[in-house]
Amino acid sequence: MLPTPSTSHVSYDRIYEPAEDSYLFLDTLSSASETAWLHSRFSTASSNTQNQQTTVSTTSSTSTLLRKRTPSTKPTPPPLVVELGPGSGVIIAFLTAHAHTIFGREILSLSVDVNPHACRATRTTVETALNESKATRHQEVVSDTEQTTQREHHGPPPTPDDNTDHKQPSTSIYLASLTGDLTTPLRQGEVDVLIFNPPYVPTDSVPDIDVLRNTFPAPAPSPISIQRDRDGSGCMNGSNARRKLELSFEESSHLLALSYAGGVDGMQVTMRLLNELPSILSPRGVAYILFCRGNKPDEVKDWIRGWNNHGDGHDDNGKNGDGNRPAGSGARWSAETVGSSGKTAGWEKLEIVRICREPFADGPRD
């Protein structure tokens, strides 16, 4: 079992505390079935095999064109993993620190949150997890070396361990904690893995994000320009004066409400993101989104499977109007439940849905 990142530095009066939904993401993404799927989609070897080039040759005897598939020699970049609304940062820290086990390779990661306190706390959580992971792997290497030395005097060398991904040194990089609303700070078509634990509780309305812009005008600081205290805030640009954000009860309540209040059916925020997925995900991109039973996940999955390749044709309710895939799209949308927990009835039952484009079995249509 992979260790859970520490969030002891996080102040939970202004940031969402990790709960059942957070840990469901950790269990699902580190499960044997899901890591195998992620390895096949993003590992360097499999990606080079999948990214094939078509070569055309002419035979003198038949004068026909023969199409041959050859593996591409172009190296594939590490996947960009983005978490929206990370809160404490426990999920993105888990994925970054254990990238070799989960993805089969290094990753680039970042997060986006409307709450600047969450942005600062997330960076601290990720950096702490990376440091602890490196220290653990160093101890494992030292221990393995000592055991190997002892065996050399008592018998044949040990059989190599095929499952050594967890012992690989972490070369993944956490890029930034960005302050923003959903995907607004991101470039289109660049996200390879998107994680979203949304505000999914059905409420009368969704809190106004503009309140934050007036209360917290400063962006989340970079690691060079800040010295952190316990909750991630600190002095800016080398100043000796601590930056204190004294929050009223109403302001703290507003920040926490942003993390759970999902509006009508608990789907107002989630639906905004779903409509952005076709443009924000890369061609190999995949999104993992959490739903509760009250969000009607089965209906949502059926709707997603009806998207066309461009994600257009939405009606006034934000859903696809015709549900048809255009000819020549070369891919179809898949939406499958890959993790679940909670009660068997009621809105408390949770599930994680994996959403991505899947190629046709016979290749792109002409």
Short mmCIF file of C-alpha atoms in Angstrom, two decimals:
data_model
loop_
_atom_site.label_atom_id
_atom_site.label_comp_id
_atom_site.label_asym_id
_atom_site.label_seq_id
_atom_site.Cartn_x
_atom_site.Cartn_y
_atom_site.Cartn_z
CA MET A 1 0.00 0.00 0.00
CA LEU A 2 1.35 3.41 -0.97
CA PRO A 3 1.66 5.90 1.91
CA THR A 4 -0.83 8.76 2.13
CA PRO A 5 0.75 12.25 2.04
CA SER A 6 0.77 14.19 5.29
CA THR A 7 -1.57 17.18 5.58
CA SER A 8 -0.72 18.05 9.19
CA HIS A 9 0.27 21.57 8.13
CA VAL A 10 -3.19 22.40 6.71
CA SER A 11 -5.63 24.69 8.50
CA TYR A 12 -9.07 23.13 8.02
CA ASP A 13 -11.04 26.20 9.02
CA ARG A 14 -10.44 27.52 5.50
CA ILE A 15 -9.56 24.39 3.46
CA TYR A 16 -11.53 21.20 2.77
CA GLU A 17 -10.33 18.35 4.97
CA PRO A 18 -9.56 15.02 3.24
CA ALA A 19 -12.50 12.66 3.66
CA GLU A 20 -14.02 9.53 2.12
CA ASP A 21 -14.16 11.10 -1.35
CA SER A 22 -10.46 12.05 -1.23
CA TYR A 23 -9.36 8.58 -0.14
CA LEU A 24 -11.57 6.97 -2.77
CA PHE A 25 -9.42 8.73 -5.38
CA LEU A 26 -6.23 7.39 -3.78
CA ASP A 27 -7.56 3.83 -3.64
CA THR A 28 -8.97 3.92 -7.18
CA LEU A 29 -5.96 5.45 -8.92
CA SER A 30 -3.52 3.11 -7.17
CA SER A 31 -5.59 -0.04 -7.75
CA ALA A 32 -4.06 -2.80 -9.87
CA SER A 33 -6.65 -2.43 -12.63
CA GLU A 34 -6.35 1.34 -12.94
CA THR A 35 -2.56 1.49 -12.77
CA ALA A 36 -2.43 -1.13 -15.53
CA TRP A 37 -4.74 1.04 -17.64
CA LEU A 38 -2.68 4.18 -16.97
CA HIS A 39 0.58 2.34 -17.73
CA SER A 40 -0.76 1.23 -21.09
CA ARG A 41 -1.89 4.75 -21.97
CA PHE A 42 1.05 6.79 -20.72
CA SER A 43 4.16 4.66 -20.23
CA THR A 44 7.03 5.54 -22.56
CA ALA A 45 7.27 2.12 -24.22
CA SER A 46 3.56 1.68 -24.89
CA SER A 47 3.14 5.26 -26.01
CA ASN A 48 5.90 4.88 -28.59
CA THR A 49 4.18 1.77 -29.89
CA GLN A 50 0.76 3.42 -30.02
CA ASN A 51 2.00 6.55 -31.76
CA GLN A 52 2.45 4.86 -35.09
CA GLN A 53 3.31 6.36 -38.45
CA THR A 54 1.89 5.10 -41.72
CA THR A 55 4.35 4.49 -44.55
CA VAL A 56 3.26 3.87 -48.12
CA SER A 57 5.24 1.68 -50.54
CA THR A 58 4.62 0.51 -54.13
CA THR A 59 5.31 -3.03 -55.32
CA SER A 60 6.34 -3.45 -58.97
CA SER A 61 4.48 -6.74 -59.36
CA THR A 62 1.06 -5.60 -58.22
CA SER A 63 1.38 -1.81 -58.43
CA THR A 64 -0.70 -1.56 -55.28
CA LEU A 65 -0.17 0.53 -52.23
CA LEU A 66 0.77 -1.32 -49.08
CA ARG A 67 0.27 0.42 -45.80
CA LYS A 68 2.65 -0.56 -43.06
CA ARG A 69 2.52 0.44 -39.44
CA THR A 70 5.88 1.27 -37.90
CA PRO A 71 6.54 2.42 -34.35
CA SER A 72 7.28 6.12 -34.01
CA THR A 73 10.75 6.99 -32.74
CA LYS A 74 9.59 10.33 -31.39
CA PRO A 75 9.82 10.31 -27.57
CA THR A 76 6.57 10.97 -25.78
CA PRO A 77 6.54 13.78 -23.22
CA PRO A 78 5.63 13.04 -19.63
CA PRO A 79 1.89 13.38 -19.01
CA LEU A 80 0.62 16.64 -17.54
CA VAL A 81 -1.52 15.78 -14.51
CA VAL A 82 -3.83 18.53 -13.25
CA GLU A 83 -6.08 18.55 -10.22
CA LEU A 84 -8.88 21.09 -10.05
CA GLY A 85 -9.90 22.12 -6.55
CA PRO A 86 -7.13 20.23 -4.70
CA GLY A 87 -8.01 21.56 -1.24
CA SER A 88 -5.31 20.14 1.02
CA GLY A 89 -3.43 18.72 -1.98
CA VAL A 90 -3.50 15.13 -0.75
CA ILE A 91 -4.56 13.67 -4.14
CA ILE A 92 -2.14 15.53 -6.42
CA ALA A 93 0.67 14.95 -3.89
CA PHE A 94 -0.10 11.22 -3.89
CA LEU A 95 -0.01 11.04 -7.69
CA THR A 96 3.19 13.08 -7.98
CA ALA A 97 5.11 11.23 -5.27
CA HIS A 98 4.10 7.78 -6.58
CA ALA A 99 4.06 8.54 -10.31
CA HIS A 100 6.32 5.61 -11.27
CA THR A 101 3.98 3.15 -9.60
CA ILE A 102 0.74 4.69 -10.87
CA PHE A 103 1.72 5.88 -14.36
CA GLY A 104 4.83 3.84 -15.04
CA ARG A 105 6.88 6.99 -15.58
CA GLU A 106 7.56 10.51 -14.37
CA ILE A 107 4.88 13.20 -14.64
CA LEU A 108 4.48 16.95 -14.61
CA SER A 109 1.76 18.09 -12.25
CA LEU A 110 -0.04 21.25 -11.18
CA SER A 111 -3.26 22.30 -9.50
CA VAL A 112 -5.89 25.02 -9.79
CA ASP A 113 -8.08 26.31 -6.95
CA VAL A 114 -10.17 29.43 -6.35
CA ASN A 115 -9.05 29.37 -2.72
CA PRO A 116 -5.55 30.89 -2.35
CA HIS A 117 -5.10 29.15 1.01
CA ALA A 118 -5.64 25.82 -0.74
CA CYS A 119 -3.07 26.75 -3.39
CA ARG A 120 -0.38 27.41 -0.80
CA ALA A 121 -1.27 24.36 1.29
CA THR A 122 -1.22 22.12 -1.79
CA ARG A 123 2.28 23.16 -2.75
CA THR A 124 3.51 22.38 0.75
CA THR A 125 1.73 19.00 0.73
CA VAL A 126 3.27 18.02 -2.61
CA GLU A 127 6.78 19.13 -1.73
CA THR A 128 6.61 17.32 1.61
CA ALA A 129 5.37 14.13 -0.08
CA LEU A 130 8.15 14.28 -2.68
CA ASN A 131 10.82 14.75 -0.02
CA GLU A 132 9.45 11.89 2.08
CA SER A 133 9.22 9.67 -0.98
CA LYS A 134 12.83 10.33 -1.93
CA ALA A 135 13.99 9.63 1.63
CA THR A 136 12.04 6.35 1.72
CA ARG A 137 13.47 5.20 -1.61
CA HIS A 138 16.97 6.07 -0.45
CA GLN A 139 16.51 3.89 2.62
CA GLU A 140 15.21 1.05 0.43
CA VAL A 141 18.27 1.26 -1.82
CA VAL A 142 20.61 1.21 1.18
CA SER A 143 18.77 -1.78 2.65
CA ASP A 144 18.83 -3.68 -0.66
CA THR A 145 22.55 -3.02 -1.03
CA GLU A 146 23.26 -4.38 2.43
CA GLN A 147 21.18 -7.50 1.80
CA THR A 148 22.92 -8.11 -1.53
CA THR A 149 26.32 -7.83 0.13
CA GLN A 150 25.33 -10.39 2.74
CA ARG A 151 23.98 -12.85 0.15
CA GLU A 152 27.24 -12.71 -1.81
CA HIS A 153 28.89 -14.54 1.07
CA HIS A 154 26.11 -17.11 1.60
CA GLY A 155 24.71 -18.05 -1.79
CA PRO A 156 23.82 -17.04 -5.36
CA PRO A 157 22.74 -13.47 -6.08
CA PRO A 158 19.05 -12.73 -5.57
CA THR A 159 16.58 -12.93 -8.41
CA PRO A 160 15.79 -9.44 -9.75
CA ASP A 161 12.48 -8.06 -8.55
CA ASP A 162 10.17 -7.45 -11.50
CA ASN A 163 8.04 -5.02 -9.51
CA THR A 164 10.59 -2.26 -8.88
CA ASP A 165 8.63 0.79 -9.99
CA HIS A 166 8.03 1.82 -6.38
CA LYS A 167 11.82 1.94 -5.83
CA GLN A 168 12.54 4.26 -8.73
CA PRO A 169 13.80 7.71 -7.68
CA SER A 170 11.12 10.34 -8.14
CA THR A 171 11.86 12.60 -11.09
CA SER A 172 8.36 14.05 -11.31
CA ILE A 173 8.02 17.82 -11.08
CA TYR A 174 5.26 19.84 -9.46
CA LEU A 175 4.97 22.93 -11.62
CA ALA A 176 2.63 25.32 -9.80
CA SER A 177 -0.41 25.97 -7.68
CA LEU A 178 -2.55 28.30 -9.78
CA THR A 179 -5.31 30.50 -8.42
CA GLY A 180 -8.27 30.33 -10.80
CA ASP A 181 -11.75 29.10 -11.58
CA LEU A 182 -11.70 25.55 -12.98
CA THR A 183 -9.71 25.47 -16.26
CA THR A 184 -9.41 29.23 -16.84
CA PRO A 185 -5.60 29.31 -16.27
CA LEU A 186 -4.96 26.30 -18.54
CA ARG A 187 -4.17 26.04 -22.25
CA GLN A 188 -6.56 24.08 -24.39
CA GLY A 189 -5.61 20.56 -25.45
CA GLU A 190 -2.71 20.25 -22.99
CA VAL A 191 -4.10 18.27 -20.03
CA ASP A 192 -3.33 14.53 -20.10
CA VAL A 193 -4.87 13.57 -16.75
CA LEU A 194 -7.47 15.71 -15.04
CA ILE A 195 -8.62 15.03 -11.48
CA PHE A 196 -11.73 16.70 -10.08
CA ASN A 197 -13.32 16.10 -6.70
CA PRO A 198 -16.07 18.67 -7.23
CA PRO A 199 -18.51 20.37 -4.89
CA TYR A 200 -21.19 17.72 -5.38
CA VAL A 201 -23.63 18.27 -2.50
CA PRO A 202 -27.07 19.42 -3.77
CA THR A 203 -27.72 22.98 -2.54
CA ASP A 204 -30.01 25.86 -3.45
CA SER A 205 -27.18 27.82 -5.05
CA VAL A 206 -23.43 27.97 -5.66
CA PRO A 207 -21.31 30.49 -3.67
CA ASP A 208 -20.21 33.60 -5.54
CA ILE A 209 -16.56 33.31 -6.59
CA ASP A 210 -16.27 37.08 -7.14
CA VAL A 211 -16.29 37.53 -3.36
CA LEU A 212 -12.85 35.93 -3.29
CA ARG A 213 -11.46 38.35 -5.84
CA ASN A 214 -12.33 41.25 -3.57
CA THR A 215 -11.13 39.57 -0.37
CA PHE A 216 -7.94 37.93 -1.64
CA PRO A 217 -6.58 40.00 -4.56
CA ALA A 218 -3.03 38.64 -4.37
CA PRO A 219 -2.12 35.54 -6.41
CA ALA A 220 -0.70 32.43 -4.79
CA PRO A 221 3.05 32.99 -4.27
CA SER A 222 5.80 30.96 -5.90
CA PRO A 223 8.11 28.78 -3.77
CA ILE A 224 10.98 31.26 -4.24
CA SER A 225 9.03 34.27 -3.02
CA ILE A 226 7.56 32.81 0.14
CA GLN A 227 8.65 31.47 3.51
CA ARG A 228 5.87 29.28 4.79
CA ASP A 229 4.35 29.01 8.21
CA ARG A 230 2.13 26.15 9.32
CA ASP A 231 -0.82 26.80 7.00
CA GLY A 232 1.27 27.74 3.98
CA SER A 233 1.06 31.54 4.24
CA GLY A 234 4.24 33.51 4.77
CA CYS A 235 6.32 36.56 3.99
CA MET A 236 6.26 37.77 0.42
CA ASN A 237 9.31 38.53 -1.76
CA GLY A 238 11.76 38.08 1.10
CA SER A 239 10.00 40.57 3.37
CA ASN A 240 10.39 40.06 7.12
CA ALA A 241 6.73 40.89 7.72
CA ARG A 242 4.38 37.93 7.80
CA ARG A 243 1.39 38.12 5.50
CA LYS A 244 -1.62 37.56 7.74
CA LEU A 245 -5.02 36.82 6.32
CA GLU A 246 -7.40 37.26 9.21
CA LEU A 247 -10.70 35.73 8.15
CA SER A 248 -14.08 36.45 9.61
CA PHE A 249 -16.46 33.58 10.31
CA GLU A 250 -18.43 34.51 7.19
CA GLU A 251 -15.30 34.48 5.02
CA SER A 252 -14.17 31.10 6.36
CA SER A 253 -17.66 29.70 5.82
CA HIS A 254 -17.66 31.02 2.26
CA LEU A 255 -14.35 29.30 1.48
CA LEU A 256 -15.58 25.98 2.83
CA ALA A 257 -18.92 26.30 1.01
CA LEU A 258 -17.04 26.57 -2.28
CA SER A 259 -15.63 23.10 -1.62
CA TYR A 260 -18.96 21.29 -1.15
CA ALA A 261 -21.93 23.35 -2.46
CA GLY A 262 -22.81 21.98 -5.90
CA GLY A 263 -26.05 23.84 -6.61
CA VAL A 264 -29.04 22.18 -8.25
CA ASP A 265 -28.59 18.37 -8.20
CA GLY A 266 -25.05 19.10 -7.01
CA MET A 267 -24.09 19.42 -10.68
CA GLN A 268 -23.76 23.13 -11.51
CA VAL A 269 -19.98 23.26 -11.12
CA THR A 270 -19.41 19.76 -12.49
CA MET A 271 -21.49 20.48 -15.60
CA ARG A 272 -19.38 23.55 -16.34
CA LEU A 273 -16.28 21.38 -16.33
CA LEU A 274 -17.83 18.56 -18.36
CA ASN A 275 -18.63 21.03 -21.14
CA GLU A 276 -14.96 22.08 -21.18
CA LEU A 277 -13.47 18.57 -21.32
CA PRO A 278 -13.41 18.16 -25.14
CA SER A 279 -11.33 21.31 -25.51
CA ILE A 280 -9.11 21.08 -22.42
CA LEU A 281 -8.02 17.42 -22.69
CA SER A 282 -5.20 16.35 -24.98
CA PRO A 283 -5.92 13.62 -27.58
CA ARG A 284 -4.68 11.03 -25.07
CA GLY A 285 -6.26 12.88 -22.15
CA VAL A 286 -8.41 11.30 -19.46
CA ALA A 287 -10.52 12.84 -16.69
CA TYR A 288 -11.41 11.28 -13.35
CA ILE A 289 -14.45 12.95 -11.81
CA LEU A 290 -16.30 12.08 -8.62
CA PHE A 291 -20.10 11.89 -8.44
CA CYS A 292 -22.57 11.14 -5.67
CA ARG A 293 -25.82 9.29 -6.29
CA GLY A 294 -27.79 12.54 -6.26
CA ASN A 295 -25.79 13.71 -9.29
CA LYS A 296 -27.44 10.96 -11.39
CA PRO A 297 -24.12 9.56 -12.66
CA ASP A 298 -25.69 6.93 -14.92
CA GLU A 299 -27.49 9.65 -16.88
CA VAL A 300 -24.30 11.70 -17.06
CA LYS A 301 -22.32 8.73 -18.43
CA ASP A 302 -24.93 8.08 -21.12
CA TRP A 303 -24.82 11.74 -22.12
CA ILE A 304 -21.01 11.74 -22.36
CA ARG A 305 -21.01 8.64 -24.56
CA GLY A 306 -23.20 10.57 -26.99
CA TRP A 307 -20.72 13.41 -27.46
CA ASN A 308 -19.22 13.93 -30.86
CA ASN A 309 -15.47 14.23 -31.25
CA HIS A 310 -15.51 18.02 -31.03
CA GLY A 311 -17.76 18.25 -28.01
CA ASP A 312 -20.14 20.65 -29.75
CA GLY A 313 -23.86 20.49 -30.35
CA HIS A 314 -24.79 21.37 -26.76
CA ASP A 315 -28.32 22.40 -26.03
CA ASP A 316 -29.45 25.09 -23.62
CA ASN A 317 -29.04 22.77 -20.64
CA GLY A 318 -25.35 22.29 -21.38
CA LYS A 319 -25.89 18.82 -22.78
CA ASN A 320 -25.25 17.46 -26.22
CA GLY A 321 -28.20 18.22 -28.45
CA ASP A 322 -28.00 15.53 -31.10
CA GLY A 323 -25.84 12.91 -29.37
CA ASN A 324 -24.29 11.87 -32.70
CA ARG A 325 -20.63 11.34 -33.52
CA PRO A 326 -19.66 12.94 -36.83
CA ALA A 327 -18.18 10.79 -39.59
CA GLY A 328 -14.39 10.78 -39.63
CA SER A 329 -13.98 11.63 -35.95
CA GLY A 330 -11.67 8.65 -35.44
CA ALA A 331 -12.54 8.32 -31.75
CA ARG A 332 -15.45 7.86 -29.41
CA TRP A 333 -16.05 9.09 -25.89
CA SER A 334 -15.94 6.57 -23.06
CA ALA A 335 -17.36 7.08 -19.56
CA GLU A 336 -16.94 4.23 -17.08
CA THR A 337 -17.18 3.91 -13.31
CA VAL A 338 -13.79 2.76 -12.01
CA GLY A 339 -14.25 3.23 -8.25
CA SER A 340 -17.11 3.40 -5.75
CA SER A 341 -17.76 3.50 -2.03
CA GLY A 342 -20.26 4.61 0.57
CA LYS A 343 -23.80 3.61 1.27
CA THR A 344 -25.88 1.56 -1.14
CA ALA A 345 -28.64 4.17 -1.25
CA GLY A 346 -28.93 7.93 -0.97
CA TRP A 347 -26.77 10.72 -2.32
CA GLU A 348 -23.89 9.68 -0.02
CA LYS A 349 -22.87 6.81 -2.31
CA LEU A 350 -19.84 7.97 -4.28
CA GLU A 351 -18.30 6.85 -7.55
CA ILE A 352 -15.40 7.92 -9.71
CA VAL A 353 -16.00 8.04 -13.45
CA ARG A 354 -13.17 7.82 -15.99
CA ILE A 355 -13.86 9.92 -19.10
CA CYS A 356 -11.68 9.79 -22.22
CA ARG A 357 -11.55 9.42 -25.98
CA GLU A 358 -11.08 5.86 -27.19
CA PRO A 359 -9.99 5.07 -30.78
CA PHE A 360 -12.17 2.92 -32.99
CA ALA A 361 -11.06 -0.70 -33.13
CA ASP A 362 -10.52 -0.44 -36.88
CA GLY A 363 -8.78 2.92 -36.72
CA PRO A 364 -9.98 6.35 -37.83
CA ARG A 365 -12.79 6.46 -40.32
CA ASP A 366 -12.20 8.06 -43.68
#
